[in-house]
Coordinates of C-alpha atoms in Angstrom, one line a residue:
X533 CA 47.2 -23.7 24.7
X534 CA 43.8 -21.9 24.6
X535 CA 41.1 -23.9 22.9
X536 CA 39.6 -22.3 19.8
X537 CA 35.8 -21.8 19.6
X538 CA 34.3 -23.7 16.7
X539 CA 31.5 -21.8 15.0
X540 CA 29.1 -24.1 13.2
X541 CA 27.5 -23.0 9.9
X542 CA 24.6 -25.5 10.2
X543 CA 21.4 -25.4 12.1
X544 CA 18.2 -27.4 13.0
X545 CA 14.8 -26.4 11.9
X546 CA 11.3 -27.8 11.5
X547 CA 10.5 -28.6 7.9
X548 CA 7.2 -29.4 6.1
X549 CA 7.5 -31.4 2.9
X550 CA 3.8 -31.9 2.3
X551 CA 0.6 -30.3 3.7
X552 CA -1.3 -32.3 6.2
X553 CA -1.7 -33.1 9.9
X554 CA 0.8 -32.1 12.6
X555 CA 2.9 -35.2 11.9
X556 CA 4.1 -33.7 8.6
X557 CA 6.4 -31.4 10.6
X558 CA 9.9 -33.0 10.9
X559 CA 13.1 -31.6 12.5
X560 CA 16.0 -31.5 10.0
X561 CA 19.6 -31.1 11.1
X562 CA 22.5 -30.0 9.0
X563 CA 20.6 -27.2 7.3
X564 CA 22.8 -24.3 6.2
X565 CA 22.5 -21.1 8.2
X566 CA 21.4 -18.6 5.6
X567 CA 23.2 -15.4 4.8
X568 CA 21.1 -12.2 5.2
X569 CA 20.7 -10.1 2.0
X570 CA 21.5 -6.4 2.1
X571 CA 18.3 -5.3 3.9
X572 CA 17.9 -8.5 6.0
X573 CA 18.9 -9.6 9.5
X574 CA 19.9 -13.1 10.7
X575 CA 18.4 -13.8 14.1
X576 CA 19.4 -16.5 16.5
X577 CA 16.0 -17.7 17.7
X578 CA 15.5 -18.1 21.5
X579 CA 11.8 -18.7 21.3
X580 CA 9.2 -18.9 18.5
X581 CA 5.4 -18.3 19.0
X582 CA 2.9 -20.9 17.9
X583 CA -0.1 -19.2 16.3
X584 CA -3.4 -20.8 15.1
X585 CA -2.6 -19.5 11.6
X586 CA 0.5 -21.7 11.6
X587 CA -1.8 -24.8 11.9
X588 CA -4.0 -23.6 9.0
X589 CA -1.0 -23.2 6.7
X590 CA 0.5 -26.5 7.7
X591 CA -2.7 -28.3 6.9
X592 CA -3.0 -26.6 3.5
X593 CA -6.2 -24.7 4.6
X594 CA -5.2 -21.3 3.4
X595 CA -5.8 -19.3 0.2
X596 CA -2.1 -18.5 -0.2
X597 CA 0.4 -21.2 0.8
X598 CA 4.2 -21.2 0.9
X599 CA 6.1 -23.4 -1.7
X600 CA 7.2 -26.7 -0.3
X601 CA 9.3 -27.6 1.6
X602 CA 9.1 -24.7 4.1
X603 CA 9.7 -23.9 7.8
X604 CA 6.6 -22.8 9.7
X605 CA 6.2 -19.8 12.0
X606 CA 6.1 -16.1 11.8
X607 CA 6.6 -14.9 15.4
X608 CA 9.9 -15.2 17.3
X609 CA 12.3 -13.4 19.6
X610 CA 16.0 -13.7 19.9
X611 CA 19.3 -11.9 19.3
X612 CA 20.7 -10.4 16.1
X613 CA 23.5 -12.7 14.8
X614 CA 24.4 -10.9 11.5
X615 CA 23.1 -7.9 9.5
X616 CA 23.0 -7.2 5.8
X617 CA 25.2 -4.4 4.3
X618 CA 22.4 -1.8 4.2
X619 CA 20.9 -2.5 7.6
X620 CA 21.2 0.5 9.9
X621 CA 18.8 0.0 12.8
X622 CA 20.3 -3.2 14.3
X623 CA 23.7 -4.7 15.2
X624 CA 24.8 -8.1 16.4
X625 CA 23.7 -8.8 19.9
X626 CA 20.6 -6.7 19.8
X627 CA 17.4 -8.1 21.4
X628 CA 14.6 -8.3 18.9
X629 CA 11.2 -9.8 18.1
X630 CA 9.6 -10.2 14.7
X631 CA 6.2 -10.6 13.1
X632 CA 4.9 -11.9 9.8
X633 CA 6.0 -11.9 7.1
X634 CA 9.4 -13.4 7.6
X635 CA 11.9 -14.5 4.9
X636 CA 12.4 -17.9 6.6
X637 CA 10.1 -19.5 9.1
X638 CA 10.8 -19.1 12.8
X639 CA 10.6 -22.8 13.9
X640 CA 14.3 -23.2 13.9
X641 CA 17.6 -22.2 15.6
X642 CA 18.0 -19.3 13.2
X643 CA 15.7 -17.2 11.0
X644 CA 16.0 -14.3 8.6
X645 CA 13.8 -11.3 8.5
X646 CA 13.6 -8.0 6.6
X647 CA 14.9 -5.1 8.7
X648 CA 11.4 -3.6 8.4
X649 CA 9.7 -6.6 10.1
X650 CA 12.1 -6.6 13.1
X651 CA 11.5 -4.7 16.3
X652 CA 13.3 -3.9 19.5
X653 CA 12.5 -6.2 22.4
X654 CA 12.6 -4.2 25.7
X655 CA 14.5 -5.7 28.6
X656 CA 11.2 -5.7 30.6
X657 CA 10.3 -8.9 28.7
X658 CA 12.1 -12.2 28.4
X659 CA 12.5 -13.9 25.0
X660 CA 9.6 -16.3 25.5
X661 CA 7.3 -13.3 26.2
X662 CA 8.8 -11.5 23.2
X663 CA 7.9 -14.5 20.9
X664 CA 4.2 -13.9 21.8
X665 CA 4.1 -10.2 20.8
X666 CA 3.9 -10.0 17.1
X667 CA 0.6 -11.5 15.7
X668 CA -1.3 -11.4 19.1
X669 CA -0.6 -7.8 20.1
X670 CA -0.6 -6.3 16.6
X671 CA -3.9 -8.1 15.9
X672 CA -5.4 -6.9 19.2
X673 CA -4.4 -3.3 18.5
X674 CA -5.7 -3.5 14.9
X675 CA -9.0 -4.9 16.0
X676 CA -9.6 -2.4 18.8
X677 CA -8.3 0.8 17.4
X678 CA -7.8 0.5 13.6
X679 CA -10.9 -1.4 12.8
X680 CA -13.5 -1.0 15.6
X681 CA -12.4 2.6 16.5
X682 CA -12.7 1.9 20.2
X683 CA -12.5 4.9 22.5
X684 CA -11.9 5.6 26.2
X685 CA -15.1 5.0 28.1
X686 CA -16.4 2.3 25.7
X687 CA -17.5 -1.0 27.1
X688 CA -15.6 -3.8 25.3
X689 CA -16.4 -7.5 25.3
X690 CA -13.5 -9.8 24.5
X691 CA -15.0 -13.1 23.4
X692 CA -12.4 -15.8 24.1
X693 CA -10.3 -13.5 26.3
X694 CA -7.9 -16.2 27.7
X695 CA -6.0 -16.7 24.5
X696 CA -3.0 -14.7 23.4
X697 CA -5.0 -12.1 21.3
X698 CA -7.6 -11.9 24.1
X699 CA -5.0 -11.2 26.8
X700 CA -3.4 -8.5 24.6
X701 CA -6.8 -6.9 24.0
X702 CA -7.5 -6.9 27.8
X703 CA -4.2 -5.2 28.5
X704 CA -4.8 -2.5 25.8
X705 CA -8.3 -1.9 27.1
X706 CA -7.3 -1.4 30.7
X707 CA -4.5 0.9 29.7
X708 CA -6.6 3.0 27.3
X709 CA -9.5 3.6 29.7
X710 CA -12.2 1.1 28.5
X711 CA -14.5 -1.0 30.7
X712 CA -13.6 -4.5 29.6
X713 CA -15.6 -7.7 30.0
X714 CA -14.2 -11.1 29.0
X715 CA -15.4 -14.6 28.4
X716 CA -13.5 -17.9 28.8
X717 CA -14.4 -21.6 28.7
X718 CA -12.8 -22.9 31.9
X719 CA -12.3 -21.9 35.5
X720 CA -8.6 -21.5 34.9
X721 CA -9.4 -19.2 31.9
X722 CA -11.8 -17.1 34.0
X723 CA -9.2 -16.6 36.7
X724 CA -6.6 -15.7 34.1
X725 CA -8.6 -13.0 32.5
X726 CA -9.5 -11.5 35.8
X727 CA -5.8 -11.3 36.6
X728 CA -5.1 -9.8 33.2
X729 CA -7.6 -6.9 33.7
X730 CA -11.2 -8.0 33.0
X731 CA -13.6 -5.9 35.1
X732 CA -16.0 -8.9 34.9
X733 CA -15.6 -12.4 33.5
X734 CA -18.2 -14.8 32.2
X735 CA -18.2 -18.5 31.2
X736 CA -19.3 -18.8 27.6
X737 CA -20.2 -22.5 28.4
X738 CA -22.7 -21.4 31.0
X739 CA -26.3 -21.3 30.0
X740 CA -27.7 -17.7 30.2
X741 CA -24.3 -16.0 30.1
X742 CA -25.5 -13.5 27.5
X743 CA -28.2 -12.3 29.9
X744 CA -25.6 -11.8 32.5
X745 CA -23.5 -9.7 30.2
X746 CA -26.5 -7.6 29.3
X747 CA -27.3 -7.2 33.0
X748 CA -23.7 -6.0 33.5
X749 CA -24.3 -3.2 31.0
X750 CA -27.7 -2.3 32.5
X751 CA -29.3 -3.7 29.4
X752 CA -27.6 -1.2 27.0
X753 CA -25.2 -3.7 25.5
X754 CA -21.5 -3.4 24.7
X755 CA -19.9 -0.9 22.4
X756 CA -17.3 -3.2 20.9
X757 CA -16.9 -7.0 20.7
X758 CA -13.6 -8.6 19.7
X759 CA -14.6 -12.0 18.4
X760 CA -12.3 -15.0 18.1
X761 CA -14.9 -17.6 16.8
X762 CA -17.5 -15.8 14.7
X763 CA -19.0 -18.9 13.2
X764 CA -20.3 -19.8 16.6
X765 CA -21.0 -16.4 18.2
X766 CA -21.7 -13.7 15.6
X767 CA -25.5 -13.7 15.9
X768 CA -25.2 -13.6 19.7
X769 CA -22.7 -10.8 19.4
X770 CA -25.1 -8.7 17.3
X771 CA -27.8 -9.2 19.9
X772 CA -25.4 -7.9 22.6
X773 CA -24.2 -4.8 20.9
X774 CA -25.3 -1.3 22.0
X775 CA -26.7 1.1 19.4
X776 CA -24.0 1.9 16.9
X777 CA -21.7 -0.9 18.3
X778 CA -19.2 -2.9 16.3
X779 CA -18.1 -6.5 16.2
X780 CA -14.5 -7.0 15.1
X781 CA -14.0 -10.5 13.7
X782 CA -10.6 -11.8 14.5
X783 CA -11.2 -15.5 13.9
X784 CA -13.8 -17.9 12.4
X785 CA -13.7 -21.6 11.6
X786 CA -16.7 -21.9 9.4
X787 CA -19.9 -20.3 8.2
X788 CA -22.9 -19.0 10.2
X789 CA -26.4 -17.7 9.3
X790 CA -27.3 -14.4 10.8
X791 CA -30.3 -12.1 10.6
X792 CA -29.3 -8.8 8.8
X793 CA -32.1 -7.1 10.8
X794 CA -29.9 -7.4 13.9
X795 CA -27.6 -4.8 12.3
X796 CA -30.4 -2.6 11.1
X797 CA -32.3 -2.2 14.3
X798 CA -29.4 -0.6 16.2
X799 CA -27.3 0.4 13.1
X800 CA -24.4 -1.8 14.2
X801 CA -21.4 -3.0 12.2
X802 CA -19.4 -6.1 11.6
X803 CA -15.8 -5.5 10.5
X804 CA -13.2 -8.0 9.6
X805 CA -9.6 -8.0 11.0
X806 CA -6.8 -9.1 8.7
X807 CA -3.3 -8.3 9.9
X808 CA -1.8 -9.0 6.5
X809 CA -3.6 -5.9 5.2
X810 CA -1.9 -3.5 7.6
X811 CA -0.4 -0.5 5.9
X812 CA 3.1 0.8 6.7
X813 CA 1.6 3.7 8.8
X814 CA -0.7 1.3 10.7
X815 CA 2.1 -1.0 11.5
X816 CA 4.2 1.9 12.8
X817 CA 1.3 2.7 15.2
X818 CA 1.1 -0.9 16.3
X819 CA 4.8 -1.1 17.0
X820 CA 4.8 2.2 18.9
X821 CA 1.9 1.1 21.1
X822 CA 3.5 -2.2 21.9
X823 CA 6.8 -0.5 22.7
X824 CA 5.1 1.9 25.0
X825 CA 3.4 -1.0 26.8
X826 CA 6.7 -2.9 27.2
X827 CA 8.5 0.2 28.4
X828 CA 5.6 1.1 30.8
X829 CA 5.4 -2.4 32.1
X830 CA 1.8 -3.0 31.3
X831 CA 2.3 -5.3 28.4
X832 CA 3.0 -8.7 29.9
X833 CA 2.4 -11.6 27.5
X834 CA 1.4 -14.8 29.1
X835 CA 3.3 -17.9 28.1
X836 CA 1.2 -21.0 28.8
X837 CA 3.5 -23.8 27.8
X838 CA 6.8 -24.4 26.0
X839 CA 7.8 -27.2 23.6
X840 CA 11.0 -28.2 21.9
X841 CA 11.3 -28.2 18.1
X842 CA 10.9 -32.0 18.1
X843 CA 7.6 -31.5 20.0
X844 CA 6.1 -29.1 17.3
X845 CA 3.5 -31.6 16.3
X846 CA 2.3 -31.9 19.9
X847 CA 2.2 -28.0 20.1
X848 CA 0.0 -27.9 17.0
X849 CA -2.3 -30.6 18.3
X850 CA -2.8 -28.6 21.5
X851 CA -3.6 -25.4 19.6
X852 CA -6.2 -27.3 17.5
X853 CA -7.7 -29.4 20.3
X854 CA -7.7 -27.1 23.3
X855 CA -11.2 -25.9 24.4
X856 CA -10.0 -23.0 26.5
X857 CA -6.6 -21.5 25.8
X858 CA -4.5 -19.9 28.5
X859 CA -2.1 -17.7 26.8
X860 CA 0.5 -18.5 24.1
X861 CA 2.4 -21.7 23.4
X862 CA 6.1 -21.2 22.3
X863 CA 8.8 -23.4 20.8
X864 CA 12.3 -23.3 22.3
X865 CA 15.0 -24.5 19.9

């Protein structure tokens, strides 16, 4: 007699019942697998990306917070399990990745996303790489092209280039014809960004590194800076810009005092980058660029380390405490 396959209708997921440190994340079993609404897709998660913003939300350090309890995470990759009645683009078994906002967080065995926030994952990438696409690559594209208006031939400095957004920016710059310089805080980080496309790499922990960057541009400065830690670097960035140059602020963990005269002397600009403000047309451009990169084989996300769902607190601690990131951390249910 042939054994029948038993299909469970419950799942495991990380849940947060109160805002606080990494320890507030607990794995719960026996949670019901949600039914997708008419325009939604149920996805079996193979890997979920861990982004710095996940740690800010979990700690309560965010202007808009989800109602408690909630499941963290916005990036993931996996396979379509079930689709809503009005979904036309996807079918069960399709390989997909997603990006914020999601209906249900991604730190679990299943998640639900609106059809419009779900994208095809090319077979050139595995699921762990797919889980690093959404926020990092869409942010890098937005910073470079939609906010800083970077053009072929520009010299670009990626400040903190060994992280997931930095690596994405390096790959875009090399493919789109820019000269790209990168900084990192460790020997491993410097080697990584060289492998990922930096024409030249500099340690931002080394005294005098700004002079070396200026020497690398023959004193002219850089046209665009993608900045991950503006509260530390913004004044230095303004000093390194070429005439008419732009700093695109992707990240900041505090305040900084700068001299406005630094923008006046060379008519430079500082622009903020907020992925949540992306319009529908801008998101379509981001998706198209990422798909072209997957298809062409030049988008290759770097997965630094993987953790289980139970190890989510350790993953968040590493994101917070690491001094020199080396790609993206993922959770594997």
